[in-house]
């Protein structure tokens, strides 16, 4: 069992940066692949980043590649999402999620979810 709590969301101007954190509880965190997803009003939840248990592999969709960076600190049971060059279309609720196995860009593959943190990018 893994409990996840996101933080770090807020309001930022276009071109700005935010760093999200996801704190996990539970001894199995280090063995989980972690993902970040986002959901904008009226849209489906979409994958924005994934990282394997040891940080050796990361994955991003083209929409955020080069702007977002996922990382993790297993000693702190925390995964991060550094978001740079933010755009208004990045506005959404951001969620972290955990699963066993490879990075999969589909939310149904993840077993554990946080409550989400709002990111709003103004133009």
Tab-separated table of N, CA, C and O in Angstrom:
chain	number	residue	atom	x	y	z
A	1	UNK	N	0.837	-1.188	0.000
A	1	UNK	CA	0.000	0.000	0.000
A	1	UNK	C	0.881	1.250	0.000
A	1	UNK	O	1.876	1.314	0.722
A	2	UNK	N	0.526	2.224	-0.810
A	2	UNK	CA	1.268	3.476	-0.912
A	2	UNK	C	0.284	4.627	-0.812
A	2	UNK	O	-0.718	4.661	-1.525
A	3	UNK	N	0.561	5.557	0.086
A	3	UNK	CA	-0.234	6.781	0.180
A	3	UNK	C	0.586	7.922	-0.415
A	3	UNK	O	1.775	8.057	-0.125
A	4	UNK	N	-0.055	8.740	-1.229
A	4	UNK	CA	0.632	9.802	-1.956
A	4	UNK	C	-0.008	11.149	-1.662
A	4	UNK	O	-1.240	11.268	-1.684
A	5	UNK	N	0.838	12.168	-1.443
A	5	UNK	CA	0.349	13.522	-1.184
A	5	UNK	C	1.154	14.502	-2.029
A	5	UNK	O	2.375	14.628	-1.847
A	6	UNK	N	0.470	15.189	-2.938
A	6	UNK	CA	1.124	16.175	-3.793
A	6	UNK	C	1.132	17.549	-3.135
A	6	UNK	O	0.250	17.879	-2.340
A	7	UNK	N	2.114	18.347	-3.522
A	7	UNK	CA	2.191	19.734	-3.080
A	7	UNK	C	2.985	20.525	-4.112
A	7	UNK	O	3.621	19.940	-4.996
A	8	UNK	N	2.928	21.846	-3.974
A	8	UNK	CA	3.730	22.700	-4.837
A	8	UNK	C	2.986	23.388	-5.957
A	8	UNK	O	3.567	24.180	-6.696
A	9	UNK	N	1.700	23.094	-6.097
A	9	UNK	CA	0.930	23.765	-7.132
A	9	UNK	C	0.692	25.224	-6.798
A	9	UNK	O	1.000	25.689	-5.703
A	10	UNK	N	0.163	25.949	-7.770
A	10	UNK	CA	-0.120	27.354	-7.548
A	10	UNK	C	-0.380	28.078	-8.840
A	10	UNK	O	-0.598	27.460	-9.886
A	11	UNK	N	-0.344	29.402	-8.755
A	11	UNK	CA	-0.579	30.269	-9.904
A	11	UNK	C	0.754	30.843	-10.366
A	11	UNK	O	1.539	31.355	-9.552
A	12	UNK	N	1.006	30.747	-11.663
A	12	UNK	CA	2.262	31.243	-12.215
A	12	UNK	C	1.982	31.853	-13.585
A	12	UNK	O	1.038	31.443	-14.269
A	13	UNK	N	2.790	32.813	-13.958
A	13	UNK	CA	2.633	33.421	-15.276
A	13	UNK	C	3.254	32.528	-16.346
A	13	UNK	O	4.174	31.745	-16.069
A	14	UNK	N	2.754	32.672	-17.544
A	14	UNK	CA	3.321	31.937	-18.668
A	14	UNK	C	4.817	32.208	-18.768
A	14	UNK	O	5.263	33.347	-18.601
A	15	UNK	N	5.582	31.146	-19.019
A	15	UNK	CA	7.032	31.249	-19.067
A	15	UNK	C	7.709	30.975	-17.740
A	15	UNK	O	8.936	30.829	-17.682
A	16	UNK	N	6.933	30.916	-16.688
A	16	UNK	CA	7.467	30.670	-15.357
A	16	UNK	C	7.681	29.199	-15.059
A	16	UNK	O	7.505	28.336	-15.923
A	17	UNK	N	8.049	28.933	-13.814
A	17	UNK	CA	8.373	27.571	-13.387
A	17	UNK	C	7.672	27.232	-12.082
A	17	UNK	O	7.360	28.119	-11.272
A	18	UNK	N	7.427	25.956	-11.892
A	18	UNK	CA	6.935	25.408	-10.632
A	18	UNK	C	7.580	24.048	-10.433
A	18	UNK	O	7.888	23.353	-11.416
A	19	UNK	N	7.735	23.673	-9.176
A	19	UNK	CA	8.222	22.332	-8.867
A	19	UNK	C	7.210	21.661	-7.952
A	19	UNK	O	6.946	22.121	-6.847
A	20	UNK	N	6.646	20.570	-8.446
A	20	UNK	CA	5.707	19.784	-7.667
A	20	UNK	C	6.437	18.686	-6.915
A	20	UNK	O	7.439	18.154	-7.394
A	21	UNK	N	5.904	18.360	-5.756
A	21	UNK	CA	6.437	17.258	-4.967
A	21	UNK	C	5.321	16.267	-4.684
A	21	UNK	O	4.158	16.646	-4.573
A	22	UNK	N	5.710	15.027	-4.545
A	22	UNK	CA	4.762	13.977	-4.186
A	22	UNK	C	5.430	13.139	-3.106
A	22	UNK	O	6.397	12.409	-3.385
A	23	UNK	N	4.923	13.269	-1.897
A	23	UNK	CA	5.470	12.520	-0.770
A	23	UNK	C	4.703	11.220	-0.604
A	23	UNK	O	3.469	11.216	-0.584
A	24	UNK	N	5.455	10.142	-0.469
A	24	UNK	CA	4.837	8.824	-0.365
A	24	UNK	C	5.093	8.220	1.004
A	24	UNK	O	6.158	8.411	1.599
A	25	UNK	N	4.126	7.514	1.491
A	25	UNK	CA	4.310	6.735	2.700
A	25	UNK	C	4.131	5.266	2.344
A	25	UNK	O	3.451	4.929	1.386
A	26	UNK	N	4.767	4.417	3.120
A	26	UNK	CA	4.698	3.006	2.792
A	26	UNK	C	6.070	2.501	2.381
A	26	UNK	O	6.785	3.153	1.635
A	27	UNK	N	6.407	1.325	2.844
A	27	UNK	CA	7.745	0.801	2.625
A	27	UNK	C	8.001	0.390	1.189
A	27	UNK	O	9.142	0.189	0.796
A	28	UNK	N	6.944	0.266	0.383
A	28	UNK	CA	7.125	-0.233	-0.970
A	28	UNK	C	7.383	0.870	-1.989
A	28	UNK	O	7.461	0.601	-3.174
A	29	UNK	N	7.523	2.121	-1.530
A	29	UNK	CA	7.706	3.225	-2.473
A	29	UNK	C	8.882	2.981	-3.398
A	29	UNK	O	8.794	3.206	-4.600
A	30	UNK	N	9.990	2.523	-2.822
A	30	UNK	CA	11.208	2.424	-3.621
A	30	UNK	C	11.074	1.410	-4.752
A	30	UNK	O	11.844	1.430	-5.707
A	31	UNK	N	10.114	0.517	-4.682
A	31	UNK	CA	9.977	-0.492	-5.723
A	31	UNK	C	8.931	-0.105	-6.767
A	31	UNK	O	8.655	-0.879	-7.678
A	32	UNK	N	8.370	1.073	-6.633
A	32	UNK	CA	7.317	1.504	-7.545
A	32	UNK	C	7.808	2.441	-8.636
A	32	UNK	O	8.599	3.347	-8.380
A	33	UNK	N	7.290	2.203	-9.828
A	33	UNK	CA	7.384	3.211	-10.882
A	33	UNK	C	6.410	4.327	-10.536
A	33	UNK	O	5.296	4.060	-10.075
A	34	UNK	N	6.828	5.564	-10.739
A	34	UNK	CA	5.993	6.708	-10.417
A	34	UNK	C	5.646	7.480	-11.684
A	34	UNK	O	6.466	7.611	-12.593
A	35	UNK	N	4.441	8.003	-11.685
A	35	UNK	CA	4.004	8.796	-12.818
A	35	UNK	C	3.348	10.078	-12.365
A	35	UNK	O	2.823	10.162	-11.252
A	36	UNK	N	3.414	11.091	-13.204
A	36	UNK	CA	2.650	12.318	-13.025
A	36	UNK	C	1.633	12.392	-14.171
A	36	UNK	O	1.980	12.151	-15.336
A	37	UNK	N	0.423	12.738	-13.787
A	37	UNK	CA	-0.658	12.930	-14.742
A	37	UNK	C	-1.284	14.289	-14.488
A	37	UNK	O	-1.071	14.894	-13.434
A	38	UNK	N	-2.064	14.758	-15.441
A	38	UNK	CA	-2.802	16.005	-15.231
A	38	UNK	C	-4.175	15.898	-15.876
A	38	UNK	O	-4.367	15.133	-16.822
A	39	UNK	N	-5.093	16.667	-15.329
A	39	UNK	CA	-6.447	16.691	-15.869
A	39	UNK	C	-6.976	18.116	-15.854
A	39	UNK	O	-7.078	18.727	-14.793
A	40	UNK	N	-7.278	18.610	-17.032
A	40	UNK	CA	-7.870	19.931	-17.184
A	40	UNK	C	-9.389	19.789	-17.220
A	40	UNK	O	-9.904	18.715	-17.567
A	41	UNK	N	-10.118	20.843	-16.894
A	41	UNK	CA	-11.582	20.772	-16.912
A	41	UNK	C	-12.115	20.322	-18.259
A	41	UNK	O	-11.702	20.840	-19.303
A	42	UNK	N	-12.978	19.336	-18.245
A	42	UNK	CA	-13.582	18.845	-19.463
A	42	UNK	C	-12.710	17.956	-20.305
A	42	UNK	O	-13.103	17.566	-21.411
A	43	UNK	N	-11.527	17.634	-19.808
A	43	UNK	CA	-10.605	16.796	-20.586
A	43	UNK	C	-10.273	15.529	-19.825
A	43	UNK	O	-10.435	15.449	-18.609
A	44	UNK	N	-9.780	14.542	-20.544
A	44	UNK	CA	-9.359	13.310	-19.911
A	44	UNK	C	-8.012	13.509	-19.212
A	44	UNK	O	-7.237	14.388	-19.566
A	45	UNK	N	-7.775	12.669	-18.250
A	45	UNK	CA	-6.487	12.711	-17.547
A	45	UNK	C	-5.392	12.249	-18.502
A	45	UNK	O	-5.561	11.244	-19.204
A	46	UNK	N	-4.278	12.979	-18.529
A	46	UNK	CA	-3.204	12.642	-19.450
A	46	UNK	C	-1.876	12.480	-18.711
A	46	UNK	O	-1.598	13.150	-17.723
A	47	UNK	N	-1.070	11.602	-19.254
A	47	UNK	CA	0.256	11.315	-18.727
A	47	UNK	C	1.205	12.457	-19.064
A	47	UNK	O	1.213	12.935	-20.205
A	48	UNK	N	2.026	12.886	-18.092
A	48	UNK	CA	3.011	13.933	-18.367
A	48	UNK	C	4.437	13.519	-18.045
A	48	UNK	O	5.377	14.139	-18.537
A	49	UNK	N	4.616	12.481	-17.216
A	49	UNK	CA	5.982	12.047	-16.925
A	49	UNK	C	5.943	10.737	-16.150
A	49	UNK	O	5.009	10.476	-15.393
A	50	UNK	N	6.992	9.935	-16.340
A	50	UNK	CA	7.120	8.707	-15.580
A	50	UNK	C	8.576	8.433	-15.275
A	50	UNK	O	9.476	8.888	-16.000
A	51	UNK	N	8.820	7.715	-14.180
A	51	UNK	CA	10.179	7.396	-13.779
A	51	UNK	C	10.181	6.020	-13.126
A	51	UNK	O	9.302	5.690	-12.339
A	52	UNK	N	11.173	5.206	-13.469
A	52	UNK	CA	11.270	3.874	-12.892
A	52	UNK	C	11.768	3.946	-11.454
A	52	UNK	O	12.204	4.991	-10.967
A	53	UNK	N	11.771	2.805	-10.769
A	53	UNK	CA	12.008	2.780	-9.333
A	53	UNK	C	13.368	3.351	-8.944
A	53	UNK	O	13.520	3.968	-7.889
A	54	UNK	N	14.366	3.168	-9.810
A	54	UNK	CA	15.704	3.661	-9.476
A	54	UNK	C	16.054	4.945	-10.228
A	54	UNK	O	17.202	5.397	-10.179
A	55	UNK	N	15.097	5.507	-10.935
A	55	UNK	CA	15.356	6.730	-11.679
A	55	UNK	C	16.110	6.522	-12.969
A	55	UNK	O	16.478	7.487	-13.640
A	56	UNK	N	16.344	5.274	-13.332
A	56	UNK	CA	17.164	4.996	-14.492
A	56	UNK	C	16.508	5.283	-15.827
A	56	UNK	O	17.178	5.517	-16.826
A	57	UNK	N	15.185	5.264	-15.833
A	57	UNK	CA	14.442	5.509	-17.072
A	57	UNK	C	13.357	6.533	-16.787
A	57	UNK	O	12.651	6.445	-15.779
A	58	UNK	N	13.237	7.502	-17.677
A	58	UNK	CA	12.150	8.479	-17.605
A	58	UNK	C	11.446	8.530	-18.955
A	58	UNK	O	12.012	8.121	-19.985
A	59	UNK	N	10.233	9.037	-18.935
A	59	UNK	CA	9.441	9.071	-20.154
A	59	UNK	C	8.526	10.290	-20.106
A	59	UNK	O	7.948	10.593	-19.050
A	60	UNK	N	8.407	10.965	-21.242
A	60	UNK	CA	7.570	12.164	-21.339
A	60	UNK	C	6.824	12.176	-22.680
A	60	UNK	O	7.381	11.740	-23.695
A	61	UNK	N	5.643	12.712	-22.700
A	61	UNK	CA	4.994	12.924	-23.998
A	61	UNK	C	5.604	14.148	-24.673
A	61	UNK	O	6.251	14.981	-24.021
A	62	UNK	N	5.386	14.273	-25.956
A	62	UNK	CA	5.972	15.387	-26.703
A	62	UNK	C	5.502	16.750	-26.181
A	62	UNK	O	6.221	17.737	-26.292
A	63	UNK	N	4.302	16.786	-25.625
A	63	UNK	CA	3.744	18.059	-25.176
A	63	UNK	C	4.546	18.716	-24.064
A	63	UNK	O	4.466	19.941	-23.875
A	64	UNK	N	5.320	17.935	-23.300
A	64	UNK	CA	6.082	18.510	-22.188
A	64	UNK	C	7.576	18.232	-22.286
A	64	UNK	O	8.360	18.749	-21.492
A	65	UNK	N	7.972	17.431	-23.253
A	65	UNK	CA	9.383	17.053	-23.378
A	65	UNK	C	10.246	18.301	-23.548
A	65	UNK	O	9.927	19.179	-24.351
A	66	UNK	N	11.328	18.364	-22.790
A	66	UNK	CA	12.211	19.514	-22.837
A	66	UNK	C	11.820	20.622	-21.879
A	66	UNK	O	12.601	21.551	-21.646
A	67	UNK	N	10.615	20.551	-21.319
A	67	UNK	CA	10.153	21.561	-20.373
A	67	UNK	C	9.962	20.981	-18.969
A	67	UNK	O	10.194	21.681	-17.986
A	68	UNK	N	9.521	19.737	-18.879
A	68	UNK	CA	9.268	19.089	-17.594
A	68	UNK	C	10.356	18.053	-17.316
A	68	UNK	O	10.833	17.376	-18.234
A	69	UNK	N	10.699	17.924	-16.038
A	69	UNK	CA	11.668	16.917	-15.619
A	69	UNK	C	11.164	16.219	-14.372
A	69	UNK	O	10.861	16.865	-13.368
A	70	UNK	N	11.090	14.898	-14.442
A	70	UNK	CA	10.693	14.104	-13.285
A	70	UNK	C	11.949	13.562	-12.621
A	70	UNK	O	12.925	13.199	-13.298
A	71	UNK	N	11.934	13.511	-11.304
A	71	UNK	CA	13.054	12.949	-10.556
A	71	UNK	C	12.502	12.353	-9.273
A	71	UNK	O	11.340	12.573	-8.918
A	72	UNK	N	13.331	11.599	-8.574
A	72	UNK	CA	12.883	11.009	-7.320
A	72	UNK	C	14.050	10.897	-6.357
A	72	UNK	O	15.208	10.783	-6.769
A	73	UNK	N	13.715	10.939	-5.083
A	73	UNK	CA	14.675	10.748	-4.006
A	73	UNK	C	14.112	9.636	-3.131
A	73	UNK	O	13.231	9.882	-2.299
A	74	UNK	N	14.597	8.437	-3.323
A	74	UNK	CA	14.046	7.306	-2.587
A	74	UNK	C	14.338	7.384	-1.095
A	74	UNK	O	13.593	6.832	-0.292
A	75	UNK	N	15.412	8.067	-0.724
A	75	UNK	CA	15.713	8.234	0.697
A	75	UNK	C	14.665	9.095	1.377
A	75	UNK	O	14.434	8.973	2.583
A	76	UNK	N	14.033	9.982	0.610
A	76	UNK	CA	12.995	10.868	1.143
A	76	UNK	C	11.595	10.421	0.753
A	76	UNK	O	10.614	11.100	1.056
A	77	UNK	N	11.502	9.301	0.057
A	77	UNK	CA	10.184	8.810	-0.403
A	77	UNK	C	9.420	9.893	-1.168
A	77	UNK	O	8.210	10.078	-0.948
A	78	UNK	N	10.105	10.585	-2.038
A	78	UNK	CA	9.493	11.720	-2.729
A	78	UNK	C	9.836	11.693	-4.217
A	78	UNK	O	10.967	11.372	-4.591
A	79	UNK	N	8.851	12.030	-5.021
A	79	UNK	CA	9.058	12.213	-6.449
A	79	UNK	C	8.716	13.664	-6.791
A	79	UNK	O	7.838	14.263	-6.170
A	80	UNK	N	9.434	14.204	-7.739
A	80	UNK	CA	9.295	15.616	-8.085
A	80	UNK	C	8.945	15.785	-9.565
A	80	UNK	O	9.240	14.919	-10.392
A	81	UNK	N	8.343	16.920	-9.866
A	81	UNK	CA	8.116	17.308	-11.256
A	81	UNK	C	8.499	18.771	-11.386
A	81	UNK	O	7.791	19.645	-10.890
A	82	UNK	N	9.643	19.014	-12.013
A	82	UNK	CA	10.076	20.370	-12.300
A	82	UNK	C	9.464	20.791	-13.620
A	82	UNK	O	9.676	20.137	-14.641
A	83	UNK	N	8.722	21.884	-13.590
A	83	UNK	CA	8.027	22.357	-14.780
A	83	UNK	C	8.550	23.740	-15.139
A	83	UNK	O	8.423	24.679	-14.349
A	84	UNK	N	9.144	23.850	-16.294
A	84	UNK	CA	9.691	25.115	-16.785
A	84	UNK	C	8.956	25.558	-18.039
A	84	UNK	O	8.276	24.766	-18.688
A	85	UNK	N	9.141	26.818	-18.387
A	85	UNK	CA	8.520	27.386	-19.601
A	85	UNK	C	7.036	27.029	-19.661
A	85	UNK	O	6.520	26.570	-20.679
A	86	UNK	N	6.340	27.259	-18.559
A	86	UNK	CA	4.942	26.881	-18.476
A	86	UNK	C	4.081	27.693	-19.433
A	86	UNK	O	4.354	28.860	-19.710
A	87	UNK	N	3.047	27.013	-19.931
A	87	UNK	CA	2.120	27.610	-20.885
A	87	UNK	C	0.707	27.567	-20.293
A	87	UNK	O	0.420	26.709	-19.445
A	88	UNK	N	-0.173	28.435	-20.747
A	88	UNK	CA	-1.556	28.389	-20.240
A	88	UNK	C	-2.195	27.008	-20.417
A	88	UNK	O	-2.986	26.589	-19.565
A	89	UNK	N	-1.835	26.309	-21.467
A	89	UNK	CA	-2.409	24.976	-21.690
A	89	UNK	C	-1.897	23.914	-20.714
A	89	UNK	O	-2.375	22.791	-20.710
A	90	UNK	N	-0.929	24.279	-19.876
A	90	UNK	CA	-0.481	23.372	-18.825
A	90	UNK	C	-1.387	23.451	-17.592
A	90	UNK	O	-1.219	22.666	-16.649
A	91	UNK	N	-2.325	24.368	-17.602
A	91	UNK	CA	-3.244	24.512	-16.475
A	91	UNK	C	-4.064	23.246	-16.290
A	91	UNK	O	-4.705	22.763	-17.231
A	92	UNK	N	-4.016	22.693	-15.081
A	92	UNK	CA	-4.701	21.433	-14.789
A	92	UNK	C	-4.490	21.083	-13.320
A	92	UNK	O	-3.691	21.716	-12.629
A	93	UNK	N	-5.195	20.065	-12.881
A	93	UNK	CA	-4.886	19.425	-11.606
A	93	UNK	C	-3.853	18.337	-11.905
A	93	UNK	O	-4.053	17.515	-12.807
A	94	UNK	N	-2.775	18.372	-11.164
A	94	UNK	CA	-1.685	17.419	-11.366
A	94	UNK	C	-1.716	16.354	-10.277
A	94	UNK	O	-1.837	16.677	-9.087
A	95	UNK	N	-1.599	15.104	-10.709
A	95	UNK	CA	-1.646	13.962	-9.813
A	95	UNK	C	-0.376	13.132	-9.940
A	95	UNK	O	0.147	12.965	-11.051
A	96	UNK	N	0.086	12.602	-8.827
A	96	UNK	CA	1.117	11.570	-8.917
A	96	UNK	C	0.460	10.222	-8.678
A	96	UNK	O	-0.586	10.117	-8.032
A	97	UNK	N	1.099	9.207	-9.207
A	97	UNK	CA	0.547	7.863	-9.155
A	97	UNK	C	1.672	6.847	-9.114
A	97	UNK	O	2.797	7.136	-9.543
A	98	UNK	N	1.360	5.656	-8.618
A	98	UNK	CA	2.361	4.615	-8.453
A	98	UNK	C	1.864	3.289	-9.030
A	98	UNK	O	0.671	2.981	-8.978
A	99	UNK	N	2.819	2.532	-9.545
A	99	UNK	CA	2.511	1.196	-10.043
A	99	UNK	C	3.779	0.352	-9.973
A	99	UNK	O	4.887	0.883	-9.843
A	100	UNK	N	3.610	-0.945	-10.064
A	100	UNK	CA	4.742	-1.856	-10.190
A	100	UNK	C	5.009	-2.076	-11.675
A	100	UNK	O	4.092	-2.124	-12.474
A	101	UNK	N	6.277	-2.203	-12.025
A	101	UNK	CA	6.620	-2.531	-13.398
A	101	UNK	C	7.040	-1.328	-14.199
A	101	UNK	O	7.425	-0.295	-13.672
A	102	UNK	N	6.953	-1.447	-15.513
A	102	UNK	CA	7.461	-0.437	-16.425
A	102	UNK	C	6.585	0.818	-16.421
A	102	UNK	O	5.447	0.799	-15.947
A	103	UNK	N	7.156	1.881	-16.970
A	103	UNK	CA	6.380	3.111	-17.149
A	103	UNK	C	5.302	2.861	-18.206
A	103	UNK	O	5.591	2.373	-19.299
A	104	UNK	N	4.083	3.207	-17.876
A	104	UNK	CA	2.968	3.059	-18.799
A	104	UNK	C	2.230	4.388	-18.841
A	104	UNK	O	1.874	4.927	-17.797
A	105	UNK	N	1.990	4.945	-20.014
A	105	UNK	CA	1.368	6.272	-20.096
A	105	UNK	C	-0.154	6.257	-20.018
A	105	UNK	O	-0.821	7.081	-20.654
A	106	UNK	N	-0.725	5.311	-19.270
A	106	UNK	CA	-2.180	5.195	-19.170
A	106	UNK	C	-2.581	5.143	-17.715
A	106	UNK	O	-2.070	4.317	-16.947
A	107	UNK	N	-3.523	5.977	-17.314
A	107	UNK	CA	-3.853	6.089	-15.895
A	107	UNK	C	-4.428	4.805	-15.321
A	107	UNK	O	-4.232	4.515	-14.137
A	108	UNK	N	-5.085	3.997	-16.135
A	108	UNK	CA	-5.693	2.775	-15.610
A	108	UNK	C	-4.661	1.770	-15.125
A	108	UNK	O	-4.981	0.847	-14.387
A	109	UNK	N	-3.400	1.950	-15.530
A	109	UNK	CA	-2.346	1.013	-15.144
A	109	UNK	C	-1.777	1.319	-13.764
A	109	UNK	O	-0.960	0.539	-13.260
A	110	UNK	N	-2.159	2.434	-13.168
A	110	UNK	CA	-1.602	2.856	-11.888
A	110	UNK	C	-2.569	2.511	-10.752
A	110	UNK	O	-3.760	2.736	-10.854
A	111	UNK	N	-1.990	2.003	-9.673
A	111	UNK	CA	-2.801	1.483	-8.575
A	111	UNK	C	-3.079	2.487	-7.473
A	111	UNK	O	-4.097	2.392	-6.796
A	112	UNK	N	-2.149	3.414	-7.275
A	112	UNK	CA	-2.258	4.348	-6.153
A	112	UNK	C	-2.160	5.775	-6.676
A	112	UNK	O	-1.336	6.073	-7.549
A	113	UNK	N	-2.981	6.655	-6.080
A	113	UNK	CA	-3.085	8.034	-6.544
A	113	UNK	C	-3.105	9.001	-5.388
A	113	UNK	O	-3.638	8.686	-4.306
A	114	UNK	N	-2.548	10.186	-5.630
A	114	UNK	CA	-2.696	11.275	-4.688
A	114	UNK	C	-3.975	12.040	-4.948
A	114	UNK	O	-4.729	11.717	-5.867
A	115	UNK	N	-4.186	13.079	-4.167
A	115	UNK	CA	-5.431	13.845	-4.264
A	115	UNK	C	-5.339	14.956	-5.303
A	115	UNK	O	-6.365	15.534	-5.671
A	116	UNK	N	-4.153	15.251	-5.772
A	116	UNK	CA	-3.960	16.250	-6.805
A	116	UNK	C	-3.608	17.623	-6.259
A	116	UNK	O	-3.926	17.960	-5.119
A	117	UNK	N	-2.936	18.404	-7.100
A	117	UNK	CA	-2.600	19.785	-6.765
A	117	UNK	C	-2.840	20.648	-8.006
A	117	UNK	O	-2.493	20.260	-9.119
A	118	UNK	N	-3.456	21.805	-7.790
A	118	UNK	CA	-3.854	22.652	-8.912
A	118	UNK	C	-2.679	23.486	-9.402
A	118	UNK	O	-1.978	24.136	-8.608
A	119	UNK	N	-2.488	23.491	-10.706
A	119	UNK	CA	-1.515	24.365	-11.354
A	119	UNK	C	-2.278	25.253	-12.327
A	119	UNK	O	-3.003	24.748	-13.194
A	120	UNK	N	-2.122	26.552	-12.168
A	120	UNK	CA	-2.783	27.503	-13.052
A	120	UNK	C	-1.734	28.409	-13.665
A	120	UNK	O	-0.948	29.030	-12.942
A	121	UNK	N	-1.712	28.467	-14.990
A	121	UNK	CA	-0.753	29.292	-15.714
A	121	UNK	C	-1.519	30.404	-16.416
A	121	UNK	O	-2.368	30.139	-17.272
A	122	UNK	N	-1.212	31.625	-16.050
A	122	UNK	CA	-1.900	32.776	-16.641
A	122	UNK	C	-1.122	33.286	-17.851
A	122	UNK	O	0.096	33.209	-17.898
A	123	UNK	N	-1.864	33.835	-18.802
A	123	UNK	CA	-1.230	34.328	-20.028
A	123	UNK	C	-0.838	35.782	-19.902
A	123	UNK	O	-1.178	36.466	-18.946
